[in-house]
Amino acid sequence: MSDSESEDAPLFRERPEWEDVKPIPVPEMENPVVKIDYTDEFRDAHDYLRAVIASGEKSERVLDLTGVAIKCNPANYTAWQYRRETITAIGSSIEKELDTVAMQLSYFPKNFQIWHHRRELLSKLDSPGNELTVIEVVLEKDAKNYHAWAHRKWVVCKFNIVGDNEEQYAMSLIEEDVRNNSAWNYLNFVVERRDLKIGTKEEASITKERHVEVRDREVGRSLEHMKCAPGNESAHNYLIGNLVLQSEHAKDVFTKSAPFAVQSLLQLNNDNTCWVKSSLVDIYAAAEEHKCSPSDLPDSGEGEPRPYRDRVVELCTALSKIDPVRSKYWQHIKG
């Protein structure tokens, strides 16, 4: 973060400009059970950091000091916090700090403190800046980085920029890897936030018809992506989330979308399609809950549609054989 962080930079105790500060060493037992073997750089930087925190000094040199302490231990929350306080106190450029910290993400993309630091800085700046681009760079290296996805959700909510671009971004990652559960999860978040206003003040204004329309569209989207990979758990989770697990106007959504969903799944079903059978179990169980007639949903057998319970038993019997890891679970559902 500064010249002080270079490998050949002298220790703080060797610098004339720090002669006025008395370092505070970490308290240690005389005979510790396990002694921590700190490097000289780590011990030196943190001894001086404790000293400036005790005195309350906030200056350019303290900004350099926190940079070295963070280099030694990027997870040091206290160093990050004091760095933010120093930036505010001396009026240092927030934009410059964001650019500087962005470089650290290439080395520590799953460091919570870095993401939190960026969140705090963006809040002070009151602008998203180029944050979505910064996040995209991180996700290019690891498209399932939880911290990056959580931060992206925060950014688009904080600055109210949940729009079509975010749907397109999620879909571009799904097209690259249809099994990217993180991208499917983000797509669901975008759809619910943008189209159904979930989590916003306008949520109560969304009509039943709109709920049914949006959920039906997303059920169709998940089924379309199952054609190339019927065993893709992510698409099945997305299907069940929109068709069965959502709570608003559940019966109306189910009545509209379930017949087509079951018909599509039955076309994909074969002896070894574990996730297709699993989704059918969930849908048939939901049909029983909603007190649907057996004729409301297609059946795999010929003749009169069987009761949903019989269909579930048949599917669970097959699942207990082809999904041995969860065999006892399927026996439980069957029973």
Coordinates of C-alpha atoms in Angstrom, one line a residue:
M1 CA 0.0 0.0 0.0
S2 CA 3.1 2.2 0.2
D3 CA 6.9 2.3 -0.1
S4 CA 7.0 1.2 3.5
E5 CA 5.8 -2.2 2.5
S6 CA 8.6 -3.0 0.1
E7 CA 10.8 -6.0 1.1
D8 CA 13.9 -3.8 1.7
A9 CA 12.1 -1.1 3.7
P10 CA 13.7 -0.6 7.2
L11 CA 11.9 -1.6 10.3
F12 CA 10.0 1.2 12.0
R13 CA 12.3 1.1 15.0
E14 CA 15.2 1.9 12.6
R15 CA 13.5 5.0 11.1
P16 CA 14.4 8.4 12.5
E17 CA 10.8 9.8 11.9
W18 CA 9.5 7.2 14.4
E19 CA 11.9 8.0 17.2
D20 CA 9.1 9.9 19.0
V21 CA 7.0 6.8 19.4
K22 CA 7.6 4.2 22.0
P23 CA 6.5 0.8 20.7
I24 CA 4.2 -1.3 22.9
P25 CA 5.2 -5.0 22.7
V26 CA 2.6 -7.7 22.9
P27 CA 2.3 -9.1 26.5
E28 CA 3.9 -12.5 26.7
M29 CA 4.1 -15.2 29.4
E30 CA 7.5 -16.0 30.8
N31 CA 7.2 -19.7 29.8
P32 CA 4.4 -20.0 27.3
V33 CA 3.2 -23.5 26.4
V34 CA 3.4 -22.6 22.7
K35 CA 5.4 -19.5 21.7
I36 CA 4.4 -17.8 18.6
D37 CA 7.4 -17.3 16.3
Y38 CA 6.6 -13.7 15.0
T39 CA 8.8 -12.4 12.2
D40 CA 10.8 -9.2 13.1
E41 CA 8.7 -7.2 10.6
F42 CA 5.4 -8.5 12.1
R43 CA 6.5 -7.8 15.7
D44 CA 7.9 -4.4 14.8
A45 CA 4.8 -3.2 12.8
H46 CA 2.3 -4.4 15.4
D47 CA 4.3 -2.9 18.4
Y48 CA 4.2 0.5 16.7
L49 CA 0.5 0.0 15.7
R50 CA -0.4 -0.6 19.3
A51 CA 1.4 2.5 20.3
V52 CA -0.3 4.8 17.8
I53 CA -3.7 3.4 18.6
A54 CA -3.0 4.0 22.3
S55 CA -2.0 7.6 21.5
G56 CA -4.8 8.2 19.0
E57 CA -2.5 9.4 16.3
K58 CA -3.9 9.6 12.8
S59 CA -1.5 10.8 10.1
E60 CA 0.1 9.9 6.8
R61 CA 2.8 7.9 8.6
V62 CA 0.1 5.9 10.4
L63 CA -1.5 5.1 7.1
D64 CA 1.9 3.6 6.0
L65 CA 2.1 1.7 9.3
T66 CA -1.3 0.1 8.9
G67 CA -0.4 -0.9 5.4
V68 CA 2.7 -2.8 6.7
A69 CA 0.7 -4.4 9.5
I70 CA -2.0 -5.5 7.0
K71 CA 0.7 -6.9 4.7
C72 CA 1.9 -9.0 7.7
N73 CA -1.6 -10.1 8.6
P74 CA -4.3 -9.3 6.0
A75 CA -6.9 -10.6 8.5
N76 CA -6.1 -8.1 11.2
Y77 CA -9.5 -6.4 11.6
T78 CA -8.1 -3.8 14.0
A79 CA -5.5 -2.6 11.5
W80 CA -8.2 -2.3 8.8
Q81 CA -10.5 -0.4 11.1
Y82 CA -7.8 2.0 12.3
R83 CA -6.7 2.5 8.7
R84 CA -10.3 3.6 7.8
E85 CA -10.4 6.0 10.7
T86 CA -7.1 7.5 9.6
I87 CA -8.2 7.9 6.0
T88 CA -11.3 9.8 7.3
A89 CA -9.3 11.9 9.8
I90 CA -6.7 13.1 7.3
G91 CA -9.0 13.4 4.3
S92 CA -7.1 10.8 2.2
S93 CA -8.6 9.9 -1.1
I94 CA -11.2 7.1 -0.9
E95 CA -11.0 6.4 -4.6
K96 CA -7.2 6.0 -4.3
E97 CA -7.7 3.6 -1.4
L98 CA -10.2 1.5 -3.3
D99 CA -7.8 1.2 -6.2
T100 CA -4.9 0.2 -3.9
V101 CA -7.0 -2.4 -2.0
A102 CA -8.3 -3.8 -5.3
M103 CA -4.8 -5.1 -6.0
Q104 CA -4.8 -7.0 -2.7
L105 CA -7.9 -8.9 -3.9
S106 CA -5.8 -10.7 -6.5
Y107 CA -3.8 -12.2 -3.6
F108 CA -6.5 -12.5 -0.9
P109 CA -9.9 -12.8 -2.8
K110 CA -11.6 -14.6 0.2
N111 CA -10.4 -12.2 2.9
F112 CA -13.5 -11.0 4.7
Q113 CA -11.7 -7.9 6.0
I114 CA -10.8 -6.6 2.5
W115 CA -14.4 -6.9 1.3
H116 CA -15.7 -5.2 4.5
H117 CA -13.2 -2.4 4.1
R118 CA -14.4 -1.8 0.5
R119 CA -18.0 -1.8 1.8
E120 CA -17.3 0.8 4.4
L121 CA -15.4 3.0 1.9
L122 CA -18.1 2.8 -0.7
S123 CA -20.6 3.8 1.9
K124 CA -18.6 6.9 2.7
L125 CA -18.2 7.6 -1.0
D126 CA -21.9 7.1 -1.6
S127 CA -21.3 5.8 -5.0
P128 CA -20.7 2.3 -6.5
G129 CA -17.9 3.6 -8.7
N130 CA -16.4 0.7 -10.7
E131 CA -17.1 -1.9 -8.0
L132 CA -19.0 -4.2 -10.2
T133 CA -16.0 -4.4 -12.6
V134 CA -13.7 -5.1 -9.6
I135 CA -16.0 -8.0 -8.5
E136 CA -16.1 -9.4 -12.1
V137 CA -12.3 -9.6 -12.2
V138 CA -12.4 -11.6 -9.0
L139 CA -15.1 -13.9 -10.2
E140 CA -13.2 -14.5 -13.5
K141 CA -10.7 -16.4 -11.4
D142 CA -13.2 -18.1 -9.1
A143 CA -16.8 -17.9 -10.3
K144 CA -18.0 -19.4 -7.0
N145 CA -16.3 -17.0 -4.6
Y146 CA -18.9 -16.5 -1.9
H147 CA -17.4 -13.2 -0.6
A148 CA -17.5 -11.7 -4.0
W149 CA -21.1 -12.7 -4.7
A150 CA -22.2 -11.5 -1.2
H151 CA -20.5 -8.2 -1.9
R152 CA -22.1 -7.8 -5.3
K153 CA -25.5 -8.3 -3.7
W154 CA -24.7 -5.6 -1.2
V155 CA -23.5 -3.2 -3.9
V156 CA -26.6 -3.5 -6.1
C157 CA -28.9 -3.2 -3.2
K158 CA -27.1 -0.3 -1.5
F159 CA -27.0 1.7 -4.8
N160 CA -30.3 0.4 -6.2
I161 CA -28.8 -0.9 -9.4
V162 CA -30.5 -4.3 -9.6
G163 CA -31.4 -4.2 -13.3
D164 CA -31.3 -6.2 -16.6
N165 CA -27.5 -6.0 -16.7
E166 CA -27.3 -8.1 -13.5
E167 CA -29.6 -10.7 -15.0
Q168 CA -27.5 -10.8 -18.2
Y169 CA -24.3 -11.1 -16.1
A170 CA -25.7 -14.1 -14.1
M171 CA -26.9 -15.7 -17.3
S172 CA -23.5 -15.3 -19.0
L173 CA -21.9 -17.2 -16.2
I174 CA -24.6 -19.9 -16.3
E175 CA -24.0 -20.3 -20.0
E176 CA -20.3 -20.8 -19.3
D177 CA -21.0 -23.3 -16.6
V178 CA -24.6 -24.5 -16.2
R179 CA -23.6 -26.1 -12.9
N180 CA -22.5 -22.8 -11.3
N181 CA -24.8 -22.8 -8.3
S182 CA -23.5 -19.4 -7.2
A183 CA -24.7 -17.8 -10.5
W184 CA -28.1 -19.5 -10.2
N185 CA -28.4 -18.2 -6.7
Y186 CA -27.6 -14.7 -7.8
L187 CA -30.0 -15.0 -10.7
N188 CA -32.8 -15.8 -8.2
F189 CA -31.8 -12.9 -6.1
V190 CA -31.9 -10.5 -9.1
V191 CA -35.3 -11.8 -10.3
E192 CA -36.9 -11.6 -6.8
R193 CA -35.4 -8.1 -6.1
R194 CA -36.1 -6.6 -9.6
D195 CA -39.4 -8.2 -10.6
L196 CA -41.0 -9.1 -7.2
K197 CA -39.4 -6.3 -5.1
I198 CA -38.7 -8.8 -2.4
G199 CA -36.9 -7.1 0.5
T200 CA -38.0 -3.6 -0.6
K201 CA -40.9 -1.3 0.5
E202 CA -42.7 -1.9 -2.8
E203 CA -43.0 -5.7 -2.2
A204 CA -46.6 -5.4 -1.0
S205 CA -47.6 -3.7 -4.2
I206 CA -46.8 -6.7 -6.4
T207 CA -50.0 -8.4 -7.6
K208 CA -50.8 -12.1 -7.6
E209 CA -50.8 -12.1 -11.4
R210 CA -47.3 -10.7 -11.4
H211 CA -46.1 -13.3 -9.0
V212 CA -47.5 -16.1 -11.0
E213 CA -46.1 -14.7 -14.3
V214 CA -42.5 -14.3 -12.9
R215 CA -42.4 -17.7 -11.2
D216 CA -43.8 -19.4 -14.3
R217 CA -41.2 -17.7 -16.4
E218 CA -38.4 -18.9 -14.1
V219 CA -39.7 -22.4 -14.0
G220 CA -39.5 -22.5 -17.8
R221 CA -36.0 -21.1 -17.7
S222 CA -34.8 -23.9 -15.3
L223 CA -36.4 -26.6 -17.4
E224 CA -34.8 -25.2 -20.6
H225 CA -31.4 -25.5 -19.0
M226 CA -32.1 -29.1 -17.9
K227 CA -32.2 -30.3 -21.5
C228 CA -28.5 -30.2 -21.9
A229 CA -27.8 -31.5 -18.4
P230 CA -30.7 -33.3 -16.8
G231 CA -28.5 -34.2 -13.8
N232 CA -27.7 -30.6 -13.0
E233 CA -28.5 -30.1 -9.3
S234 CA -28.4 -26.3 -9.7
A235 CA -31.2 -26.1 -12.2
H236 CA -33.3 -28.5 -10.2
N237 CA -32.9 -26.4 -7.1
Y238 CA -33.9 -23.3 -9.0
L239 CA -37.0 -25.1 -10.3
I240 CA -38.1 -26.3 -6.9
G241 CA -37.3 -22.9 -5.3
N242 CA -39.7 -21.2 -7.8
L243 CA -42.3 -23.8 -8.0
V244 CA -42.6 -25.4 -4.6
L245 CA -40.6 -23.4 -1.9
Q246 CA -41.7 -19.9 -2.6
S247 CA -44.5 -18.7 -0.3
E248 CA -46.3 -15.9 -2.0
H249 CA -49.4 -17.2 -3.8
A250 CA -48.0 -20.7 -3.7
K251 CA -51.1 -22.5 -4.8
D252 CA -51.7 -20.2 -7.8
V253 CA -48.1 -20.5 -8.9
F254 CA -48.2 -24.3 -8.5
T255 CA -51.5 -24.6 -10.4
K256 CA -50.1 -22.6 -13.3
S257 CA -46.6 -24.1 -13.6
A258 CA -46.6 -27.6 -12.2
P259 CA -48.3 -29.5 -15.1
F260 CA -45.7 -28.3 -17.7
A261 CA -42.9 -28.9 -15.2
V262 CA -44.0 -32.5 -14.6
Q263 CA -44.5 -33.2 -18.3
S264 CA -41.0 -31.9 -19.0
L265 CA -39.4 -33.8 -16.2
L266 CA -41.1 -37.1 -17.2
Q267 CA -39.6 -36.6 -20.7
L268 CA -36.1 -36.3 -19.1
N269 CA -36.6 -39.2 -16.7
N270 CA -34.7 -42.5 -17.2
D271 CA -33.3 -45.2 -14.9
N272 CA -30.4 -43.1 -13.6
T273 CA -31.7 -39.5 -13.5
C274 CA -31.4 -39.0 -9.8
W275 CA -32.2 -35.2 -9.7
V276 CA -35.2 -35.5 -12.1
K277 CA -36.7 -38.1 -9.8
S278 CA -35.9 -36.0 -6.8
S279 CA -37.7 -33.0 -8.3
L280 CA -40.7 -35.1 -9.2
V281 CA -40.9 -36.3 -5.6
D282 CA -41.0 -32.7 -4.4
I283 CA -43.6 -31.7 -6.9
Y284 CA -45.9 -34.7 -6.2
A285 CA -45.6 -34.1 -2.5
A286 CA -46.5 -30.4 -3.0
A287 CA -49.5 -31.5 -5.1
E288 CA -50.8 -33.6 -2.2
E289 CA -50.3 -30.6 0.1
H290 CA -52.3 -28.4 -2.2
K291 CA -55.0 -31.1 -2.4
C292 CA -54.7 -31.3 -6.2
S293 CA -56.6 -34.0 -8.1
P294 CA -54.5 -36.9 -9.4
S295 CA -55.5 -35.9 -12.9
D296 CA -54.1 -32.4 -12.5
L297 CA -50.5 -33.6 -13.1
P298 CA -49.2 -36.1 -15.7
D299 CA -48.3 -39.6 -14.5
S300 CA -45.6 -41.8 -15.9
G301 CA -47.9 -44.8 -16.1
E302 CA -50.6 -45.6 -18.5
G303 CA -54.3 -45.7 -17.7
E304 CA -55.9 -43.7 -14.8
P305 CA -53.6 -41.3 -13.1
R306 CA -52.4 -42.8 -9.8
P307 CA -52.6 -41.1 -6.4
Y308 CA -49.6 -38.8 -5.8
R309 CA -48.6 -41.0 -2.8
D310 CA -48.2 -44.0 -5.1
R311 CA -46.0 -42.0 -7.5
V312 CA -43.8 -40.8 -4.6
V313 CA -43.3 -44.4 -3.3
E314 CA -42.3 -45.6 -6.8
L315 CA -39.8 -42.8 -7.2
C316 CA -38.3 -43.2 -3.7
T317 CA -37.9 -46.9 -4.3
A318 CA -35.8 -46.2 -7.4
L319 CA -33.9 -43.3 -5.7
S320 CA -32.9 -45.5 -2.8
K321 CA -31.1 -47.7 -5.3
I322 CA -29.5 -45.2 -7.6
D323 CA -28.7 -42.7 -4.8
P324 CA -27.1 -44.9 -2.1
V325 CA -25.6 -42.0 -0.2
R326 CA -29.1 -40.8 0.7
S327 CA -30.8 -44.2 0.6
K328 CA -32.1 -44.0 4.1
Y329 CA -33.5 -40.5 3.4
W330 CA -35.5 -41.8 0.5
Q331 CA -36.7 -44.8 2.6
H332 CA -37.8 -42.3 5.2
I333 CA -39.7 -40.2 2.6
K334 CA -41.2 -43.3 1.1
G335 CA -42.4 -44.5 4.6

